[in-house]
Structures are given as C-alpha cells and as structure tokens.
Amino acid sequence: MTGVLLRRLLQSVLVLFAMSLLVFVGVYAIGNPVDILVNPNADQQDIARAIAELGLDRPLHEQYLRFLAGALSGDLGRSFATGAPAMELILERMPATLELACVSMLIAVVLGIPLGLLAGLRPKSRAARAIMAGSIVGFSLPTFWVGLMLIMVFSVWLGWLPPTGRGDTVPLLGIEVSFLTPDGLAHLALPAINLALFNLALLVRLVRAGTREALAQDYVRYARAKGLPESRVIGVHVLKNIMVPVVTVAGLELGSVIAFAVVTETLFAWPGMGKLLIDSINQLDRPVIVAYVLLVVLMFVLINLAVDLVYSLLDPRVRRGGARA
Amino acid sequence: MSARTTAWRETAADFAGSRGALAAAITFAIVVAAAVFAPWLSPQNPYDLAQLDILDSKLPPGSPSSAGFTFLLGSDEQGRDMWSAMLHGLRISLGVGVASTALALTLGTAAGLAAAWRGGWVDALLMRVVDLQLSFPAILVALVLLAVLGQGIDKVVVALVTVQWAYYARTVRASALVEVQRGYIEAARCLALPGLRIVLRHLLPNCLPPLMVVATVQVAHAIALEATLSFLGLGMPATSPSLGLLIANGHAHLLSGKYWISVYPGIALLVTLVAINLAGDRLRDVLDPRGTP
Amino acid sequence: MSRSTPEAAIDPRPLLEIDGLRTWFATRAGTLRAVDGVDLSIGRGEVVGLVGESGSGKSVTGYSIMGLVEPPGHPAGGSIRFDGQELVGMEARALRALRGRRIAMVFQDPMLTLNPVLRIDTQMVEAIRAHEPIAGSRAFERCVEALEAVGIAAARQRLAAYPHELSGGMRQRIAIAIALLNNPELLIADEPTTALDVTLQGQILALVQSLVRRRGTALLWITHDLSVVAGLADRVCVMYAGRIVESGPVDAVLDSPLHPYTRGLIASVPTAAGAGRRLPQLRGHAPTPMELPPGCAFRPRCDRATPECARMPELLPASGSDRQVRCHHPLPAGAPAP
C-alpha cells in the first residue's frame, strides 16, 4: 500500500515538473517574455527595469530555476490589471468555482446513479429508452448552448431563477458560500445544473453499462440463490461493484468540471476563477493566466492522486497487490 | 479486394439497419449540403456590409427586409439575415471541424503507427506525452493555447489539432499492436518488404475501423469545442463568424426576449452534433461487436 | 433442527416432484426449448444425479427449481412441487423465503460465484439474516461453525478475507458452506467440481456427500460426468435435449442401461479395464435445442432407430417399477453394459 502510494506521489511530482517546464517554455521561450510578463502600457525605462528585475537577461536554465522557485513560493508575478499578486487573485476566486463544481458533481452523482440503475435494470422499458436518448443529447450539446437555453427558459420566459451572479453568501468555516442562503441557492441552481448535465449523461451511461454487466454475473445469481431480498441484491451486490468505476470517473471528472466551469461561469457571470481566466485572456493579463494554469494543473494532479487512493479502498483486488497497471 | 468491398457493404447494410442511425446520417448529409451550397441558398451575403441596412436591425422572424426578401429567421443587430448568417456560419463550423479532424487524424495516426511499429523508447515517449495530454480536459488545453497564440482561424485549427491528435494516436497504437502480432505482418517482414510499405499497405488498413469510430465522434467534439471557444470570444475572428460566434452575438439580446439571434444558429449546431453522435454511436456498435448493444 | 434423517425415513412423499417442466428461451432466432418436459422426483434425503451433455438443459432445470431463470428464459408449463407447495407461478416473496433456506444451490465456477468486492463474512452473514432476525454476532458464530464443517482451518481469518485472496477449492468450500448455512432440505449442485483440479474434485465430492448424508439433506447433483454419479447418487436421471430419457437406481442403470443414449454415455467413460482400447464415441453431435427433429431427439444418432421413432416416445416404467425409459426400442433388461 505505502509502496503504491509512494510511486504515485513520485509520478505526481514528475507531472507537475513537466507541466511547469511546458508553461515556462510557452511563456519564456516561444513568445517574447517581455510582451507576456511586462505590462504592455509600460515605457522603455520600465521595460528595462522589469527585464533586469525578472532576470530576463540571464540564461534560460537560470530563468527556469527562478520561475520554479517563484512558483514554489506562490509568487507568480502581479496582475497587470489590478497590480495584486496573481496567485492571490486566483485563490480569492477559487471557493466560488469549487462550490459550483462540487454542487454540480453532486447533482450528477445523485441523479446519475439511480437513473443509470433504472436504465440498466429494465433496459427495454420506455423510461430506460427515454433516459438513454436524453444521455445522448446531454453528450452532444455543448455546455454553453445548454446554459443559454436554461437562461432563456428559466430566467427570461418563466422568470423563476436569476440568470447571473452569485447572490447572497454566508461564511462557512471562513469561506463565503452561496448554497446556505435562499438567494444564493437560486443563483447557484442554473449554473450548477448546466455544469452537471454532461457528467450526468456520462454517469448514466456508465452505471447502466455496469449494472447490465453485473446482472449477468454469477455472483448476482448466487446472491439471489441465497434468498436475499432484491433490494439487497441490487443495493449491495450490484451497486458496490459499480461504485468502483463510478467513483473513479466521478473523481476524475471533478477536474474537467473545474475546467468546464470556465464556460459556465462566463455564461452566468459567476465570479469564479474560470471567469477570471477569460477576463484575463481578454485583457492579456498574462501573470494571472500562468497562475491559473499552474494552480489548475496542481489541482488535477491532487485529484488524480486522491482518486487512486479511493479506488484502492473500494476495490480490494487493487488494495493489496497494486499489481494491476 | 472484393472481400473488403463486401465487408464495407455489409457494414453499410448493418448501419442502415437502425432507423435512427439512418435518419441521423441523412440529416447530416442535409447539413453538409446546406453548408456547401450556403451562398446559393442565402438571399444575402451576410459578410458584405453594403448589403446590410441598419434599419433592418433585430427584426423578428418573418419580417420583410428593406431589400425585398423576407427574414425567415429574423435579423441580428446589424440587420443581417439570420438564415444567411446561419448557413455561412455552418459552413465555417463544419469546415474548421472537418479540417482540424483530418489534420489531427493524419498526425495522430502517424504517431500511433510509429509507436506500435518502432516500440522501445519511441513508443514509451509518445505514449507518455499522450497520457499526459489526455489527463487534461480538451477545453483547458485549447484555452491556454489560444491565450498564448492569440486569435485567428489558423490558431483555432492548431488548438483543435493539438487536443485531438492524442486520441487517434492511442487508438491506432492499440489496434496496430494487435495486428503486428498477426501472421501476415510477420510474413511481410520475412519478405523483407520496406517498413514503410508494410505499415501503410498492411498495417494501416487493418487499423481503420476503430479509427473511423473515433474520427466520427471527434468531428462532433471539434465542432462543439470550436463553437465553445468562439462563444467565449477566443475562437474565430468576427470577420468569419462560426455558429458559436453567432450564438455569442445573440447572447446579449436573449435577456430582452430577442431569442432568434442565438436560438437558430444554436439549433443548427445542435442538429449537426446530435446527427453526428447518433451516427457515430451506431457505427461503433456495427464495427465493434463487443460493444454494448 | 427439526428436519433430520429419522423424519425423512418416515415421510414417504417425495420432497420434490417435477412434472412436465418446460423452460423456454425466446431468442431472436426463435424459441429455444432448453427444458421441454422434464419429469423428476427426489425423495427426502435422497441423492439424485442429473446427467447430460452440455446444452441438454440440466443446468436450466436446476435454475428453474430455484426460480432463477433469467429473461429471455421463462417457464412455459409444467409444475414443480416442493414439499407439496407449487413453485411455478409462486409469489416472488414466498419463493425468495424458500431460496437459500429450504432449497439451496451451489454453482459451477467458484471463481465467479462470490462477489469480488464483499468480504466473506458479509456474504455469509447476509445469507442467514435474509431468513432469520438474528444478531450479527450470533450469525457470525454460525458462519465460523459452517466453515469448520466444510474443513476450512482458521475460519475466523478466512471470514475477514476477500474472495480473490482464496484459492478456487477454498472458494467452492465456502460456497458449499453458505448453501448449507440454513440447513436446507434440498441442495442443488450444478457441476460444482468441473472447474476444479482433479485432485480437488474428489475432495469436494466426498465433502458434499458426507455433509448431505449426515444431515439428511436431499441432493440433486447436476453433472456431465457419469463416473461422478456412480459413487455418489442413489438414483440417476439421464437428460437429453431437454427431456429425461432414462431414470432409475444408479447401479441398475449403469449395469444395464435401457436407453441407447445411456449406453453410449457409459461406453465413452474411460475405465482402467479398457486401457489401451479406443474409446467408443457417440455418433454425431448433440442437437441444438433450436433444431430438434420431430419425435425422439436421439433418433439421428441412434443405431436402433426405426420409422416409429418419428413419434415421440413416452417416459414409461420399464424393467421393474423403479426404472423408467423414454424409448420405443429399449435395450433388453439385464443386458450387460458395454
């Protein structure tokens, strides 16, 4: 167990290292770093001073080490737009994005598992066919388009839910959250549903396939032969086997939800780090972009690591040997 | 050769066996035709500013234009006919989607074949890169690339190719590795045929079926991704608006109830994507008998 | 437990009576008549061997008794009476209460019958608590005893294990222990030794035999292997193409088979006496249940077939009241086995 953990940790560190190198090459070696890192409105003197300050006159490997050291200490430069440290800006916006991502993942899991089970248990029923047709549509539609339709129907036509903003927030453990106030919840509803739909469609398909596979297994028939009630056969024997892929995918998808939050946040003017990224790209605020990329990569690596650990907890076959590649 | 023709014909017959898939394929054919013949189907060249009249701005569907024709699907804020804009947008969306898929397909196939054929460090290196890239969502990679590269049609294509090639590389490598083990490749090697010839004439054709499935689904992904990027204002420039940009233009007017500017390009996008995905789903079932029914 | 050998000896009614059982599978290519008129009865504490080639419908017969036939399979007629109760068309709840408590089953492949993500204790305790409201700790103690009864050492440790940590033989012992947990009156064993090593096969066979004899449990042993039945069963039923073609006391049937198919089966079992000789084989292939010839299904492979065989023979008593055969031209009674 610890051996597996150590190996995974080492891999994670390697991925982080590789990504920092890629970002560095993208910023320093491909483009002109002066354009990217120095405020375009600065005059000649400022530029010269900035070059010296940033060490851009040094050899590349030395610059990389400086970049790495800065990244490790959380210093990724200051925003051109506000002058605030880039990392601080991102961290400020992160709770809003995480709240949105977690709530949408929750929606996807809470709805996706029962719907997938239903479709898997009665594959020929009308409900199952409707669910599967819905999941194909959910897969095909781009997030932004579904979001637009949600706004049109629920905000413009019906007037039930607000189309933009985060609403009232209250502090929970020192972090401002929306889901504990009625107004915040109303603001959270549309973006969270919007972001959930793709993963809902994905989980429905996954659970359906898993259910159908499990139902055909001898161990399910054997569980029935023991005279177990159907609720226990499905709820324990089938579901526990499905949970392994579901948790893996749901965990890995949490990363892509954070990435796709960029679209949803822009659409619903949700003040998260995704919207900050788009704003920064439009303003050519490069230090913030670099900070966003490195932070999101770090989150991805941590999520992958966590999923691996949970995976090994759920599947006893992996837990001891760890031999399955 | 005739055996292969029969196999394709059987595949086609199998495919047409599902009514939904057949409808999807026909729909897609209509969409492609609409895109190709857009200039002849539109009453107006939506990019010719001389043809636009600001007095026609934001008219609802069915209104008469000052030039005499009817705005079937309404007009946008510049007085542009949405029907014409939609057809031309479809042309751009499909063009970018197909072009980037074709490029990524070529690149990815080459990489996958090289990895499977050469093995060793070539394989290890290529596959590590593929793994690394596929561990990040396409939208993130594309966004960051466009942030670094800037805007423009060529940059969008570069971004789309970058996020797609790895899927093809992985697919081709997987099926090529199986084929390499087979007797006929061994036989070709014994004949001392040149490597490139074996790879292209013997290995590649046998890797095509799974590749076709991936390519169908990826065209849809590419179109959706381009639309998303354009919607975010990072994709196509305003001079060549794809469906995504048209939808973005209408976004601001949605709240004031002028739904048609966003909705009709959106429906065109939706129909295109659903048709491709349905056809792709069926294609997978037909070409991969082990897949879930 | 009230059910035990002495009682079984007193009650002369059969424990299980199957009459004209039909289980069909609706497939795209047509109706597959996997079981097409099986008559079978098992007395209390009796050990019956159900023998047939693969595809003869013997496993489906077992599943039909348990009510575990899955779609597209469905009951298409006949009756199964267990202790006087009709099982065909029985309410799902009542059938479930019977399964695992009064009728239990052991499956063929022990690598597949235990749930890979649940610990052994979970899978054993739930089998008890599905039928009795009993404290978890008491159920656990019963599981320990059950494992010890099937010859598993360090039972407490094994209970905390996951299936993949145990060998195939161990897993089959556990499956048997689970089946016997609630002291059922009937155990259906569907080729439980087929997937095991030859050395293990004998051990498992002896284990099941001693367990059911000691407890007075009736046993239906489903197998394709006549030689297994020889030392195990009181009675044997030979199945061909969804029907019983011959039944009777195991020694009588093996010594002088009445049905040509049974004779062919016996002849194809290798024996020490016949070493060095080429084994006789049954002519042709077992027919698929989809394309059965009308009349006797064995007719195309039978050297005694006549035009009369185009009419389906009945399963009739022959050569004494305890033997039955479904054949227009049975072999003469008393004729030696090949």
XYZ file of C-alpha atoms in Angstrom, chain C residues 53-315:
263
model
C -24.149 -33.345 -22.182
C -23.734 -29.582 -22.213
C -26.817 -27.992 -23.718
C -29.074 -30.829 -22.626
C -30.939 -28.478 -20.266
C -29.708 -29.916 -16.991
C -28.481 -26.607 -15.540
C -31.637 -24.810 -16.677
C -33.620 -27.478 -14.826
C -31.674 -26.581 -11.664
C -32.251 -22.858 -12.147
C -35.934 -23.499 -12.836
C -36.341 -25.188 -9.461
C -34.718 -22.168 -7.798
C -36.849 -19.743 -9.808
C -33.642 -18.183 -11.058
C -34.187 -18.423 -14.814
C -33.423 -15.029 -16.278
C -35.017 -13.417 -19.316
C -35.286 -14.275 -22.141
C -35.870 -17.579 -20.352
C -39.366 -18.168 -18.982
C -41.472 -21.012 -17.592
C -43.618 -22.411 -20.376
C -45.528 -25.071 -18.491
C -45.372 -27.937 -16.060
C -45.216 -27.956 -12.308
C -42.602 -28.093 -9.568
C -43.929 -29.130 -6.182
C -41.658 -28.769 -3.197
C -42.970 -30.383 -0.031
C -46.441 -30.167 -1.543
C -46.148 -26.456 -2.467
C -46.355 -25.440 -6.131
C -43.271 -23.350 -7.043
C -44.197 -22.454 -10.621
C -46.005 -19.133 -10.540
C -45.368 -18.763 -6.807
C -45.344 -15.236 -5.455
C -41.831 -13.756 -5.585
C -41.654 -13.116 -1.839
C -42.676 -16.630 -0.894
C -40.199 -18.081 -3.375
C -37.429 -15.889 -2.011
C -38.192 -17.070 1.533
C -37.713 -20.632 0.277
C -34.495 -19.963 -1.628
C -31.385 -20.287 0.437
C -33.393 -21.568 3.403
C -35.133 -24.768 2.313
C -33.616 -25.101 -1.170
C -30.022 -24.068 -1.740
C -27.742 -24.178 -4.747
C -24.028 -24.387 -5.447
C -22.766 -23.150 -8.805
C -20.198 -24.416 -11.222
C -17.373 -21.898 -11.097
C -16.277 -20.878 -7.596
C -14.191 -18.053 -9.055
C -17.394 -16.355 -10.202
C -19.964 -17.113 -7.525
C -18.584 -14.984 -4.712
C -18.886 -11.225 -5.024
C -15.343 -9.895 -5.518
C -15.830 -6.652 -3.593
C -17.500 -8.060 -0.476
C -15.764 -9.857 2.370
C -16.609 -13.497 3.033
C -18.259 -12.700 6.376
C -20.572 -10.169 4.707
C -21.590 -12.715 2.110
C -22.197 -15.415 4.730
C -23.948 -13.387 7.419
C -26.381 -11.898 4.904
C -27.403 -15.401 3.847
C -28.502 -16.149 7.417
C -30.062 -12.795 8.141
C -32.083 -12.830 4.946
C -34.179 -15.513 6.598
C -33.909 -15.054 10.364
C -33.859 -11.928 12.510
C -30.751 -12.866 14.441
C -27.967 -10.765 15.939
C -24.903 -10.256 13.763
C -22.570 -11.786 16.343
C -24.628 -14.969 16.581
C -24.816 -15.196 12.806
C -21.064 -14.782 12.703
C -20.549 -17.697 15.087
C -22.734 -19.849 12.872
C -20.582 -18.893 9.901
C -17.466 -19.983 11.782
C -19.067 -23.346 12.511
C -20.205 -23.698 8.918
C -16.696 -23.060 7.601
C -15.211 -25.541 10.056
C -17.802 -28.096 8.938
C -16.536 -27.868 5.342
C -12.976 -28.365 6.538
C -11.638 -24.815 6.467
C -8.953 -24.146 9.042
C -8.556 -20.721 10.662
C -12.161 -19.960 9.819
C -12.194 -16.606 11.601
C -9.340 -15.316 9.452
C -10.926 -16.588 6.271
C -14.125 -14.750 7.137
C -12.275 -11.443 7.046
C -10.796 -12.193 3.635
C -11.932 -11.160 0.176
C -12.633 -13.885 -2.404
C -9.575 -13.073 -4.541
C -7.328 -13.911 -1.583
C -8.565 -17.502 -1.528
C -7.953 -20.457 -3.831
C -10.611 -21.977 -6.076
C -11.026 -25.049 -3.888
C -11.364 -22.875 -0.794
C -13.942 -20.723 -2.516
C -16.008 -23.737 -3.511
C -15.905 -24.994 0.075
C -17.158 -21.594 1.178
C -19.926 -21.646 -1.423
C -20.974 -25.061 -0.101
C -20.830 -23.785 3.479
C -23.063 -20.857 2.507
C -25.532 -23.166 0.793
C -25.771 -25.358 3.900
C -25.877 -22.451 6.400
C -29.630 -22.631 6.878
C -29.790 -26.433 6.845
C -31.805 -26.723 3.630
C -33.857 -29.817 2.804
C -32.653 -29.811 -0.793
C -29.267 -28.891 -2.195
C -28.853 -28.414 -5.929
C -25.245 -28.727 -7.018
C -24.606 -27.585 -10.591
C -21.327 -29.261 -11.600
C -19.504 -27.844 -8.563
C -16.341 -29.810 -9.301
C -15.993 -29.205 -13.027
C -13.935 -26.031 -12.709
C -11.547 -27.527 -10.145
C -8.345 -29.556 -10.350
C -8.836 -33.302 -10.498
C -7.387 -33.797 -7.003
C -9.770 -31.216 -5.578
C -12.729 -32.716 -7.393
C -12.566 -35.864 -5.325
C -12.246 -33.927 -2.072
C -15.221 -31.696 -2.784
C -17.277 -34.656 -3.914
C -16.530 -36.594 -0.724
C -17.197 -33.499 1.368
C -20.632 -32.847 -0.118
C -21.511 -36.490 0.099
C -20.663 -36.782 3.799
C -22.368 -33.481 4.633
C -25.683 -34.315 2.989
C -25.711 -37.890 4.300
C -25.046 -36.718 7.853
C -27.743 -34.032 7.733
C -30.265 -35.940 5.676
C -30.260 -33.245 3.010
C -31.628 -34.282 -0.354
C -29.130 -33.619 -3.156
C -29.593 -33.031 -6.858
C -26.133 -33.348 -8.388
C -26.017 -31.992 -11.927
C -23.090 -33.240 -13.987
C -21.943 -34.330 -17.411
C -19.768 -36.984 -15.830
C -21.359 -40.390 -15.271
C -18.415 -41.658 -13.260
C -19.026 -38.967 -10.600
C -22.598 -40.119 -10.167
C -21.631 -43.764 -9.824
C -20.173 -43.446 -6.329
C -22.398 -40.643 -5.128
C -26.040 -40.991 -6.059
C -28.906 -43.266 -5.093
C -30.664 -42.626 -8.337
C -29.654 -41.237 -11.687
C -31.646 -39.348 -14.331
C -30.182 -39.066 -17.811
C -31.176 -35.989 -19.737
C -31.070 -35.480 -23.489
C -32.280 -32.459 -25.474
C -34.435 -31.029 -22.702
C -36.031 -34.291 -21.583
C -35.297 -37.131 -19.181
C -34.647 -40.209 -21.295
C -33.893 -42.678 -18.552
C -34.012 -42.861 -14.768
C -33.506 -45.497 -12.142
C -31.304 -46.728 -9.288
C -27.751 -45.776 -10.116
C -26.318 -49.329 -10.074
C -29.099 -50.749 -12.210
C -28.814 -48.015 -14.809
C -25.040 -48.224 -15.019
C -25.037 -52.037 -15.090
C -27.722 -52.430 -17.697
C -28.800 -49.216 -19.399
C -32.144 -49.313 -21.175
C -31.763 -46.251 -23.413
C -29.288 -46.391 -26.281
C -28.073 -42.904 -25.341
C -27.271 -44.003 -21.781
C -25.356 -46.953 -23.163
C -23.380 -44.610 -25.398
C -22.578 -42.366 -22.440
C -21.375 -45.285 -20.336
C -19.279 -46.626 -23.162
C -17.478 -43.339 -23.575
C -16.300 -43.245 -19.946
C -12.663 -44.339 -19.788
C -12.087 -47.235 -17.391
C -8.939 -48.856 -16.146
C -10.071 -52.181 -17.551
C -10.325 -50.826 -21.039
C -6.937 -49.118 -21.122
C -5.306 -49.157 -24.486
C -8.538 -49.564 -26.333
C -10.001 -46.825 -28.441
C -12.963 -45.342 -26.618
C -16.235 -45.713 -28.470
C -17.843 -42.380 -29.191
C -21.403 -41.288 -29.708
C -22.088 -40.741 -33.367
C -22.736 -37.151 -34.469
C -23.240 -34.092 -32.309
C -25.693 -33.249 -29.594
C -28.509 -31.437 -31.385
C -29.051 -27.769 -30.605
C -32.431 -27.373 -28.928
C -33.397 -24.981 -31.708
C -33.438 -27.602 -34.469
C -34.713 -30.741 -32.805
C -36.009 -33.458 -35.103
C -39.632 -34.372 -34.501
C -40.088 -37.472 -32.386
C -37.206 -38.927 -30.413
C -34.423 -36.359 -30.369
C -31.745 -39.049 -30.239
C -33.013 -40.700 -33.413
C -30.355 -39.287 -35.823
C -27.543 -40.665 -33.643
C -29.198 -43.946 -32.697
C -28.393 -47.287 -34.332
C -31.704 -48.770 -33.179
C -33.833 -46.070 -34.784
C -36.844 -47.099 -36.892
C -39.529 -45.033 -38.632
C -41.593 -45.440 -35.479
C -39.134 -43.165 -33.676
C -40.503 -40.167 -35.593
C -43.243 -40.294 -32.945
C -42.184 -39.023 -29.522
C -41.869 -41.911 -27.061
C -43.270 -41.523 -23.535
C -41.263 -41.858 -20.350
